[in-house]
Every structure is written in structure tokens, then in C-alpha cells.
Coordinates of C-alpha atoms in Angstrom, one line a residue:
M1 CA -11.8 -19.5 16.7
I2 CA -9.7 -21.1 14.0
T3 CA -7.1 -22.2 16.5
R4 CA -9.7 -23.9 18.6
L5 CA -11.1 -25.6 15.5
K6 CA -7.6 -26.9 14.6
R7 CA -7.1 -28.2 18.1
L8 CA -10.4 -30.0 18.0
I9 CA -9.6 -31.6 14.7
L10 CA -6.2 -32.8 15.9
K11 CA -7.8 -34.2 19.1
N12 CA -9.8 -36.6 16.9
F13 CA -6.6 -38.4 15.9
S14 CA -6.0 -39.7 19.4
D15 CA -8.0 -42.0 21.6
Q16 CA -7.5 -43.0 25.2
Y17 CA -4.9 -45.6 24.4
T18 CA -3.7 -45.0 20.8
T19 CA -2.6 -42.0 18.7
D20 CA -2.4 -42.0 14.9
Y21 CA 0.7 -39.9 14.5
A22 CA 0.9 -40.3 10.7
A23 CA -2.6 -38.8 10.2
M24 CA -2.0 -36.1 12.8
F25 CA 1.2 -35.1 11.1
A26 CA -0.6 -35.0 7.7
A27 CA -3.3 -32.8 9.3
I28 CA -0.7 -30.4 10.8
L29 CA 1.0 -30.2 7.4
M30 CA -2.2 -29.4 5.6
A31 CA -3.0 -26.7 8.2
T32 CA 0.4 -25.0 8.0
L33 CA 1.3 -25.4 4.3
P34 CA -0.9 -22.6 2.9
T35 CA 0.6 -20.1 5.4
I36 CA 4.2 -21.2 4.5
L37 CA 3.5 -21.1 0.8
L38 CA 1.9 -17.6 0.9
T39 CA 4.8 -16.3 3.0
A40 CA 7.3 -17.7 0.5
I41 CA 5.5 -16.3 -2.5
F42 CA 4.9 -12.8 -1.1
N43 CA 8.1 -12.5 0.9
K44 CA 9.4 -9.4 -1.2
R45 CA 6.1 -7.5 -0.6
I46 CA 6.0 -8.4 3.1
M47 CA 9.5 -7.1 3.6
A48 CA 8.9 -4.0 1.5
G49 CA 5.8 -3.2 3.6
M50 CA 7.7 -3.8 6.8
T51 CA 10.6 -1.6 5.9
A52 CA 8.3 1.1 4.4
G53 CA 6.4 1.2 7.7
A54 CA 9.6 1.4 9.7
I55 CA 10.9 4.6 8.0
K56 CA 10.1 7.6 10.0
G57 CA 8.9 10.7 8.1

């Protein structure tokens, strides 16, 4: 559902003849920045969890 909402929001930046690329880029950046920041902050914990789950036994 969130992906559909993001696509719908990005669709509002383009008309039949024009596209506001600056505003579209800003919206894409605002949509992806929280995910990138959280991944960077919790990178150690993510890797520890992945390696702990990969160990058998």
C-alpha cells in the first residue's frame, strides 16, 4: 500500500506536457532518506542479527 501511495504522490509532479524533476527528486529523497539513515545507524545490529541467524545449531 505504501508503494502505491508513493507512486501516486510522484505522479502528481508530472502533467501531460511537463514534469517538475526538481520537486520529484526532492520527494524521492524525502521518501528514501529515513530508510538509508536507519540502515546506517543500525548497521552493526542488522549484521549481528543476520550472522546470528545464519549460524546453525
